[in-house]
Amino acid sequence: MAKSIEDRVKDSFSPDDKESAKYYLDVLTNTLKDYADGIRRSAALMLGFMAVFELVLKGIIKQTTIGPFVLSGSTFIAAFMPTAVAYFFYDALNSGLSYERIQKAYTSVFAIWNSAAVDNDLNMLSKPRTPPYFAAGDPGHPGISAWADLVYKIQDDFGWVVVVGPILFEGYAFYQLFELSHLSSILVWVNAAVSTILLAVSYWQGFKTAD
């Protein structure tokens, strides 16, 4: 049976070896920052591509440049937008799941370094934040402050928007694309298939981790 992160930490660090715990906390802090930046970047790109899709659909954007290539034609450009949204959702979710695993290790090591600080949620004040529209990680113990509880409640409720939002956007986007192409565009069908796979894998990973 695989060890939990908490058990791995307990087996790796002695309560008397504060120096090793402090060194590993610094390593984990940098790793958490990398994943927090990854969540922020991918989530922002996901929202950006949603906006660009609507602008392309309305004819406000008629061409785009990707490296040396100039792409034109609203249907051609728009066909790739939902796939980009699905990919960046997949990437943000992966970063979020990794962030949560690293945070478990961070909290466990912090408890060895200073257990009283963890009891008072001081470890939560030192971890890098994730964007409020794509929050990740343990919020800490309830009841520390009314403001912290309110922020957590808002983020928890908004989390359902993050979960449901991408699949609603994909349904809307491909409905619009198939309307424009009259179900005859292989490009749209390919992008629909890739987007479906990316979303399916994302939700499977998310629900598997939750269980």
PDB file of C-alpha atoms in Angstrom:
ATOM      1  CA  MET A   1       0.000   0.000   0.000  1.00  0.00           C
ATOM      2  CA  ALA A   2       1.380   3.411  -0.993  1.00  0.00           C
ATOM      3  CA  LYS A   3       2.391   5.751   1.801  1.00  0.00           C
ATOM      4  CA  SER A   4       0.560   9.017   2.271  1.00  0.00           C
ATOM      5  CA  ILE A   5       2.497  12.258   1.985  1.00  0.00           C
ATOM      6  CA  GLU A   6       2.081  12.813   5.721  1.00  0.00           C
ATOM      7  CA  ASP A   7       3.586   9.379   6.507  1.00  0.00           C
ATOM      8  CA  ARG A   8       6.489   9.990   4.118  1.00  0.00           C
ATOM      9  CA  VAL A   9       7.296  13.234   5.929  1.00  0.00           C
ATOM     10  CA  LYS A  10       7.104  11.612   9.382  1.00  0.00           C
ATOM     11  CA  ASP A  11       9.435   8.818   8.260  1.00  0.00           C
ATOM     12  CA  SER A  12      11.888  11.285   6.717  1.00  0.00           C
ATOM     13  CA  PHE A  13      12.289  13.966   9.390  1.00  0.00           C
ATOM     14  CA  SER A  14      13.116  13.727  13.062  1.00  0.00           C
ATOM     15  CA  PRO A  15      11.292  16.165  15.365  1.00  0.00           C
ATOM     16  CA  ASP A  16      14.720  17.146  16.730  1.00  0.00           C
ATOM     17  CA  ASP A  17      16.180  17.977  13.320  1.00  0.00           C
ATOM     18  CA  LYS A  18      14.735  21.474  12.886  1.00  0.00           C
ATOM     19  CA  GLU A  19      17.467  22.499  10.447  1.00  0.00           C
ATOM     20  CA  SER A  20      16.584  19.832   7.872  1.00  0.00           C
ATOM     21  CA  ALA A  21      12.888  20.682   8.204  1.00  0.00           C
ATOM     22  CA  LYS A  22      13.630  24.387   7.683  1.00  0.00           C
ATOM     23  CA  TYR A  23      15.730  23.649   4.581  1.00  0.00           C
ATOM     24  CA  TYR A  24      12.972  21.493   3.057  1.00  0.00           C
ATOM     25  CA  LEU A  25      10.364  24.149   3.846  1.00  0.00           C
ATOM     26  CA  ASP A  26      12.371  26.593   1.714  1.00  0.00           C
ATOM     27  CA  VAL A  27      12.471  24.058  -1.130  1.00  0.00           C
ATOM     28  CA  LEU A  28       8.736  23.414  -0.891  1.00  0.00           C
ATOM     29  CA  THR A  29       7.973  27.155  -0.783  1.00  0.00           C
ATOM     30  CA  ASN A  30       9.766  27.652  -4.107  1.00  0.00           C
ATOM     31  CA  THR A  31       7.956  24.660  -5.597  1.00  0.00           C
ATOM     32  CA  LEU A  32       4.590  25.973  -4.398  1.00  0.00           C
ATOM     33  CA  LYS A  33       5.375  29.344  -5.989  1.00  0.00           C
ATOM     34  CA  ASP A  34       6.140  27.649  -9.322  1.00  0.00           C
ATOM     35  CA  TYR A  35       2.818  25.793  -9.272  1.00  0.00           C
ATOM     36  CA  ALA A  36       0.902  28.901  -8.130  1.00  0.00           C
ATOM     37  CA  ASP A  37       2.413  30.809 -11.075  1.00  0.00           C
ATOM     38  CA  GLY A  38       1.441  27.923 -13.366  1.00  0.00           C
ATOM     39  CA  ILE A  39      -2.173  28.024 -12.156  1.00  0.00           C
ATOM     40  CA  ARG A  40      -2.303  31.810 -12.570  1.00  0.00           C
ATOM     41  CA  ARG A  41      -0.793  31.731 -16.080  1.00  0.00           C
ATOM     42  CA  SER A  42      -2.929  28.902 -17.455  1.00  0.00           C
ATOM     43  CA  ALA A  43      -6.154  30.150 -15.850  1.00  0.00           C
ATOM     44  CA  ALA A  44      -5.578  33.646 -17.268  1.00  0.00           C
ATOM     45  CA  LEU A  45      -4.894  32.234 -20.736  1.00  0.00           C
ATOM     46  CA  MET A  46      -8.025  30.088 -20.488  1.00  0.00           C
ATOM     47  CA  LEU A  47     -10.141  33.165 -19.757  1.00  0.00           C
ATOM     48  CA  GLY A  48      -8.310  35.121 -22.458  1.00  0.00           C
ATOM     49  CA  PHE A  49      -9.069  32.543 -25.143  1.00  0.00           C
ATOM     50  CA  MET A  50     -12.726  32.540 -24.120  1.00  0.00           C
ATOM     51  CA  ALA A  51     -12.822  36.289 -24.728  1.00  0.00           C
ATOM     52  CA  VAL A  52     -10.893  36.013 -28.009  1.00  0.00           C
ATOM     53  CA  PHE A  53     -13.309  33.352 -29.246  1.00  0.00           C
ATOM     54  CA  GLU A  54     -16.242  35.704 -28.799  1.00  0.00           C
ATOM     55  CA  LEU A  55     -14.363  38.553 -30.520  1.00  0.00           C
ATOM     56  CA  VAL A  56     -13.474  36.312 -33.457  1.00  0.00           C
ATOM     57  CA  LEU A  57     -17.049  35.064 -33.690  1.00  0.00           C
ATOM     58  CA  LYS A  58     -18.338  38.635 -33.860  1.00  0.00           C
ATOM     59  CA  GLY A  59     -15.796  39.511 -36.570  1.00  0.00           C
ATOM     60  CA  ILE A  60     -13.908  41.995 -34.397  1.00  0.00           C
ATOM     61  CA  ILE A  61     -10.733  39.920 -34.791  1.00  0.00           C
ATOM     62  CA  LYS A  62     -10.273  38.708 -38.375  1.00  0.00           C
ATOM     63  CA  GLN A  63      -6.727  37.338 -38.252  1.00  0.00           C
ATOM     64  CA  THR A  64      -4.079  36.343 -35.754  1.00  0.00           C
ATOM     65  CA  THR A  65      -0.333  35.710 -35.843  1.00  0.00           C
ATOM     66  CA  ILE A  66       1.271  32.605 -34.342  1.00  0.00           C
ATOM     67  CA  GLY A  67       5.032  32.742 -34.801  1.00  0.00           C
ATOM     68  CA  PRO A  68       5.734  33.081 -38.535  1.00  0.00           C
ATOM     69  CA  PHE A  69       2.173  32.125 -39.515  1.00  0.00           C
ATOM     70  CA  VAL A  70      -0.720  34.501 -40.116  1.00  0.00           C
ATOM     71  CA  LEU A  71      -4.107  32.813 -39.709  1.00  0.00           C
ATOM     72  CA  SER A  72      -7.205  34.401 -41.177  1.00  0.00           C
ATOM     73  CA  GLY A  73     -10.875  33.461 -41.503  1.00  0.00           C
ATOM     74  CA  SER A  74     -13.185  33.607 -38.522  1.00  0.00           C
ATOM     75  CA  THR A  75     -14.214  29.929 -38.543  1.00  0.00           C
ATOM     76  CA  PHE A  76     -10.629  28.739 -39.030  1.00  0.00           C
ATOM     77  CA  ILE A  77      -9.303  30.816 -36.141  1.00  0.00           C
ATOM     78  CA  ALA A  78     -12.272  30.180 -33.854  1.00  0.00           C
ATOM     79  CA  ALA A  79     -12.031  26.392 -34.316  1.00  0.00           C
ATOM     80  CA  PHE A  80      -8.825  26.320 -32.284  1.00  0.00           C
ATOM     81  CA  MET A  81     -10.041  28.552 -29.449  1.00  0.00           C
ATOM     82  CA  PRO A  82     -12.141  25.954 -27.546  1.00  0.00           C
ATOM     83  CA  THR A  83      -9.250  23.484 -27.771  1.00  0.00           C
ATOM     84  CA  ALA A  84      -6.910  26.092 -26.301  1.00  0.00           C
ATOM     85  CA  VAL A  85      -9.416  26.712 -23.494  1.00  0.00           C
ATOM     86  CA  ALA A  86      -9.655  22.971 -22.783  1.00  0.00           C
ATOM     87  CA  TYR A  87      -5.863  22.611 -22.773  1.00  0.00           C
ATOM     88  CA  PHE A  88      -5.251  25.518 -20.402  1.00  0.00           C
ATOM     89  CA  PHE A  89      -8.017  24.245 -18.103  1.00  0.00           C
ATOM     90  CA  TYR A  90      -6.266  20.868 -18.112  1.00  0.00           C
ATOM     91  CA  ASP A  91      -2.905  22.534 -17.381  1.00  0.00           C
ATOM     92  CA  ALA A  92      -4.299  24.775 -14.621  1.00  0.00           C
ATOM     93  CA  LEU A  93      -6.045  21.818 -12.982  1.00  0.00           C
ATOM     94  CA  ASN A  94      -2.852  19.725 -13.092  1.00  0.00           C
ATOM     95  CA  SER A  95      -0.918  22.577 -11.509  1.00  0.00           C
ATOM     96  CA  GLY A  96      -3.669  22.912  -8.892  1.00  0.00           C
ATOM     97  CA  LEU A  97      -3.589  19.213  -7.997  1.00  0.00           C
ATOM     98  CA  SER A  98       0.204  19.290  -7.745  1.00  0.00           C
ATOM     99  CA  TYR A  99      -0.048  22.428  -5.594  1.00  0.00           C
ATOM    100  CA  GLU A 100      -2.359  20.620  -3.183  1.00  0.00           C
ATOM    101  CA  ARG A 101       0.000  17.624  -2.911  1.00  0.00           C
ATOM    102  CA  ILE A 102       2.993  19.886  -2.250  1.00  0.00           C
ATOM    103  CA  GLN A 103       0.994  21.866   0.302  1.00  0.00           C
ATOM    104  CA  LYS A 104       0.234  18.685   2.248  1.00  0.00           C
ATOM    105  CA  ALA A 105       3.964  18.018   2.458  1.00  0.00           C
ATOM    106  CA  TYR A 106       4.591  21.659   3.368  1.00  0.00           C
ATOM    107  CA  THR A 107       2.059  21.546   6.225  1.00  0.00           C
ATOM    108  CA  SER A 108       3.449  18.250   7.527  1.00  0.00           C
ATOM    109  CA  VAL A 109       7.044  19.517   7.509  1.00  0.00           C
ATOM    110  CA  PHE A 110       5.929  22.818   9.064  1.00  0.00           C
ATOM    111  CA  ALA A 111       4.283  20.835  11.881  1.00  0.00           C
ATOM    112  CA  ILE A 112       7.605  19.128  12.605  1.00  0.00           C
ATOM    113  CA  TRP A 113       9.405  22.476  12.548  1.00  0.00           C
ATOM    114  CA  ASN A 114       6.747  24.251  14.682  1.00  0.00           C
ATOM    115  CA  SER A 115       3.563  22.380  15.529  1.00  0.00           C
ATOM    116  CA  ALA A 116       2.021  25.291  17.455  1.00  0.00           C
ATOM    117  CA  ALA A 117       2.300  27.513  14.377  1.00  0.00           C
ATOM    118  CA  VAL A 118       0.360  24.952  12.321  1.00  0.00           C
ATOM    119  CA  ASP A 119      -2.316  24.749  15.021  1.00  0.00           C
ATOM    120  CA  ASN A 120      -2.748  28.507  14.593  1.00  0.00           C
ATOM    121  CA  ASP A 121      -2.686  28.331  10.765  1.00  0.00           C
ATOM    122  CA  LEU A 122       0.460  30.466  10.521  1.00  0.00           C
ATOM    123  CA  ASN A 123       1.712  28.120   7.793  1.00  0.00           C
ATOM    124  CA  MET A 124      -1.181  29.341   5.623  1.00  0.00           C
ATOM    125  CA  LEU A 125       0.117  32.904   5.812  1.00  0.00           C
ATOM    126  CA  SER A 126       3.474  31.933   4.327  1.00  0.00           C
ATOM    127  CA  LYS A 127       2.332  29.861   1.358  1.00  0.00           C
ATOM    128  CA  PRO A 128       2.044  31.457  -2.119  1.00  0.00           C
ATOM    129  CA  ARG A 129      -1.495  32.390  -3.052  1.00  0.00           C
ATOM    130  CA  THR A 130      -3.377  31.079  -6.058  1.00  0.00           C
ATOM    131  CA  PRO A 131      -5.804  33.230  -8.089  1.00  0.00           C
ATOM    132  CA  PRO A 132      -9.218  33.596  -6.406  1.00  0.00           C
ATOM    133  CA  TYR A 133     -10.988  32.445  -9.578  1.00  0.00           C
ATOM    134  CA  PHE A 134      -8.943  29.216  -9.650  1.00  0.00           C
ATOM    135  CA  ALA A 135      -8.117  28.604  -5.992  1.00  0.00           C
ATOM    136  CA  ALA A 136      -6.131  25.549  -4.915  1.00  0.00           C
ATOM    137  CA  GLY A 137      -4.895  24.134  -1.664  1.00  0.00           C
ATOM    138  CA  ASP A 138      -6.176  23.683   1.867  1.00  0.00           C
ATOM    139  CA  PRO A 139      -7.769  26.899   3.214  1.00  0.00           C
ATOM    140  CA  GLY A 140      -6.742  26.050   6.773  1.00  0.00           C
ATOM    141  CA  HIS A 141      -8.827  25.554   9.863  1.00  0.00           C
ATOM    142  CA  PRO A 142     -12.219  27.283  10.035  1.00  0.00           C
ATOM    143  CA  GLY A 143     -12.857  29.828  12.730  1.00  0.00           C
ATOM    144  CA  ILE A 144      -9.445  31.506  12.669  1.00  0.00           C
ATOM    145  CA  SER A 145     -11.140  34.738  11.632  1.00  0.00           C
ATOM    146  CA  ALA A 146     -14.534  35.754  10.270  1.00  0.00           C
ATOM    147  CA  TRP A 147     -12.873  37.352   7.232  1.00  0.00           C
ATOM    148  CA  ALA A 148     -10.871  34.200   6.397  1.00  0.00           C
ATOM    149  CA  ASP A 149     -14.021  32.088   6.687  1.00  0.00           C
ATOM    150  CA  LEU A 150     -15.911  34.460   4.365  1.00  0.00           C
ATOM    151  CA  VAL A 151     -13.133  34.421   1.758  1.00  0.00           C
ATOM    152  CA  TYR A 152     -13.013  30.624   1.877  1.00  0.00           C
ATOM    153  CA  LYS A 153     -16.817  30.405   1.508  1.00  0.00           C
ATOM    154  CA  ILE A 154     -16.752  32.686  -1.552  1.00  0.00           C
ATOM    155  CA  GLN A 155     -13.879  30.763  -3.149  1.00  0.00           C
ATOM    156  CA  ASP A 156     -15.543  27.435  -2.369  1.00  0.00           C
ATOM    157  CA  ASP A 157     -18.799  28.538  -4.013  1.00  0.00           C
ATOM    158  CA  PHE A 158     -16.961  30.052  -6.966  1.00  0.00           C
ATOM    159  CA  GLY A 159     -15.120  26.760  -7.385  1.00  0.00           C
ATOM    160  CA  TRP A 160     -18.275  25.311  -8.912  1.00  0.00           C
ATOM    161  CA  VAL A 161     -18.116  27.984 -11.620  1.00  0.00           C
ATOM    162  CA  VAL A 162     -14.569  26.852 -12.413  1.00  0.00           C
ATOM    163  CA  VAL A 163     -15.706  23.223 -12.551  1.00  0.00           C
ATOM    164  CA  VAL A 164     -18.829  23.782 -14.659  1.00  0.00           C
ATOM    165  CA  GLY A 165     -17.684  26.827 -16.667  1.00  0.00           C
ATOM    166  CA  PRO A 166     -15.317  25.119 -19.143  1.00  0.00           C
ATOM    167  CA  ILE A 167     -17.794  22.431 -20.171  1.00  0.00           C
ATOM    168  CA  LEU A 168     -20.545  25.046 -20.658  1.00  0.00           C
ATOM    169  CA  PHE A 169     -18.176  27.160 -22.755  1.00  0.00           C
ATOM    170  CA  GLU A 170     -17.154  24.157 -24.867  1.00  0.00           C
ATOM    171  CA  GLY A 171     -20.804  23.295 -25.525  1.00  0.00           C
ATOM    172  CA  TYR A 172     -21.581  26.891 -26.502  1.00  0.00           C
ATOM    173  CA  ALA A 173     -18.423  27.240 -28.622  1.00  0.00           C
ATOM    174  CA  PHE A 174     -18.870  24.103 -30.687  1.00  0.00           C
ATOM    175  CA  TYR A 175     -22.584  24.782 -31.118  1.00  0.00           C
ATOM    176  CA  GLN A 176     -21.613  28.113 -32.680  1.00  0.00           C
ATOM    177  CA  LEU A 177     -18.852  26.544 -34.791  1.00  0.00           C
ATOM    178  CA  PHE A 178     -21.055  23.763 -36.137  1.00  0.00           C
ATOM    179  CA  GLU A 179     -23.692  26.376 -36.965  1.00  0.00           C
ATOM    180  CA  LEU A 180     -21.113  28.236 -39.048  1.00  0.00           C
ATOM    181  CA  SER A 181     -19.654  25.151 -40.742  1.00  0.00           C
ATOM    182  CA  HIS A 182     -22.955  23.200 -41.070  1.00  0.00           C
ATOM    183  CA  LEU A 183     -21.343  20.096 -39.509  1.00  0.00           C
ATOM    184  CA  SER A 184     -19.050  19.714 -42.540  1.00  0.00           C
ATOM    185  CA  SER A 185     -15.750  21.014 -41.165  1.00  0.00           C
ATOM    186  CA  ILE A 186     -13.244  18.268 -40.358  1.00  0.00           C
ATOM    187  CA  LEU A 187     -11.175  20.897 -38.539  1.00  0.00           C
ATOM    188  CA  VAL A 188     -14.062  21.614 -36.151  1.00  0.00           C
ATOM    189  CA  TRP A 189     -14.689  17.909 -35.574  1.00  0.00           C
ATOM    190  CA  VAL A 190     -10.996  17.283 -34.801  1.00  0.00           C
ATOM    191  CA  ASN A 191     -10.914  20.181 -32.347  1.00  0.00           C
ATOM    192  CA  ALA A 192     -14.150  18.983 -30.758  1.00  0.00           C
ATOM    193  CA  ALA A 193     -12.630  15.516 -30.258  1.00  0.00           C
ATOM    194  CA  VAL A 194      -9.380  16.868 -28.776  1.00  0.00           C
ATOM    195  CA  SER A 195     -11.282  19.253 -26.484  1.00  0.00           C
ATOM    196  CA  THR A 196     -13.543  16.439 -25.277  1.00  0.00           C
ATOM    197  CA  ILE A 197     -10.534  14.243 -24.465  1.00  0.00           C
ATOM    198  CA  LEU A 198      -8.785  17.059 -22.585  1.00  0.00           C
ATOM    199  CA  LEU A 199     -11.898  17.857 -20.531  1.00  0.00           C
ATOM    200  CA  ALA A 200     -12.610  14.179 -19.839  1.00  0.00           C
ATOM    201  CA  VAL A 201      -9.061  13.618 -18.570  1.00  0.00           C
ATOM    202  CA  SER A 202      -9.230  16.820 -16.503  1.00  0.00           C
ATOM    203  CA  TYR A 203     -12.498  15.890 -14.777  1.00  0.00           C
ATOM    204  CA  TRP A 204     -11.349  12.302 -14.267  1.00  0.00           C
ATOM    205  CA  GLN A 205      -8.169  13.492 -12.564  1.00  0.00           C
ATOM    206  CA  GLY A 206     -10.068  16.010 -10.461  1.00  0.00           C
ATOM    207  CA  PHE A 207     -12.730  13.579  -9.241  1.00  0.00           C
ATOM    208  CA  LYS A 208     -10.194  10.763  -8.730  1.00  0.00           C
ATOM    209  CA  THR A 209      -8.090  13.036  -6.526  1.00  0.00           C
ATOM    210  CA  ALA A 210     -11.181  14.218  -4.621  1.00  0.00           C
ATOM    211  CA  ASP A 211     -12.077  10.604  -3.855  1.00  0.00           C
TER     212      ASP A 211
END
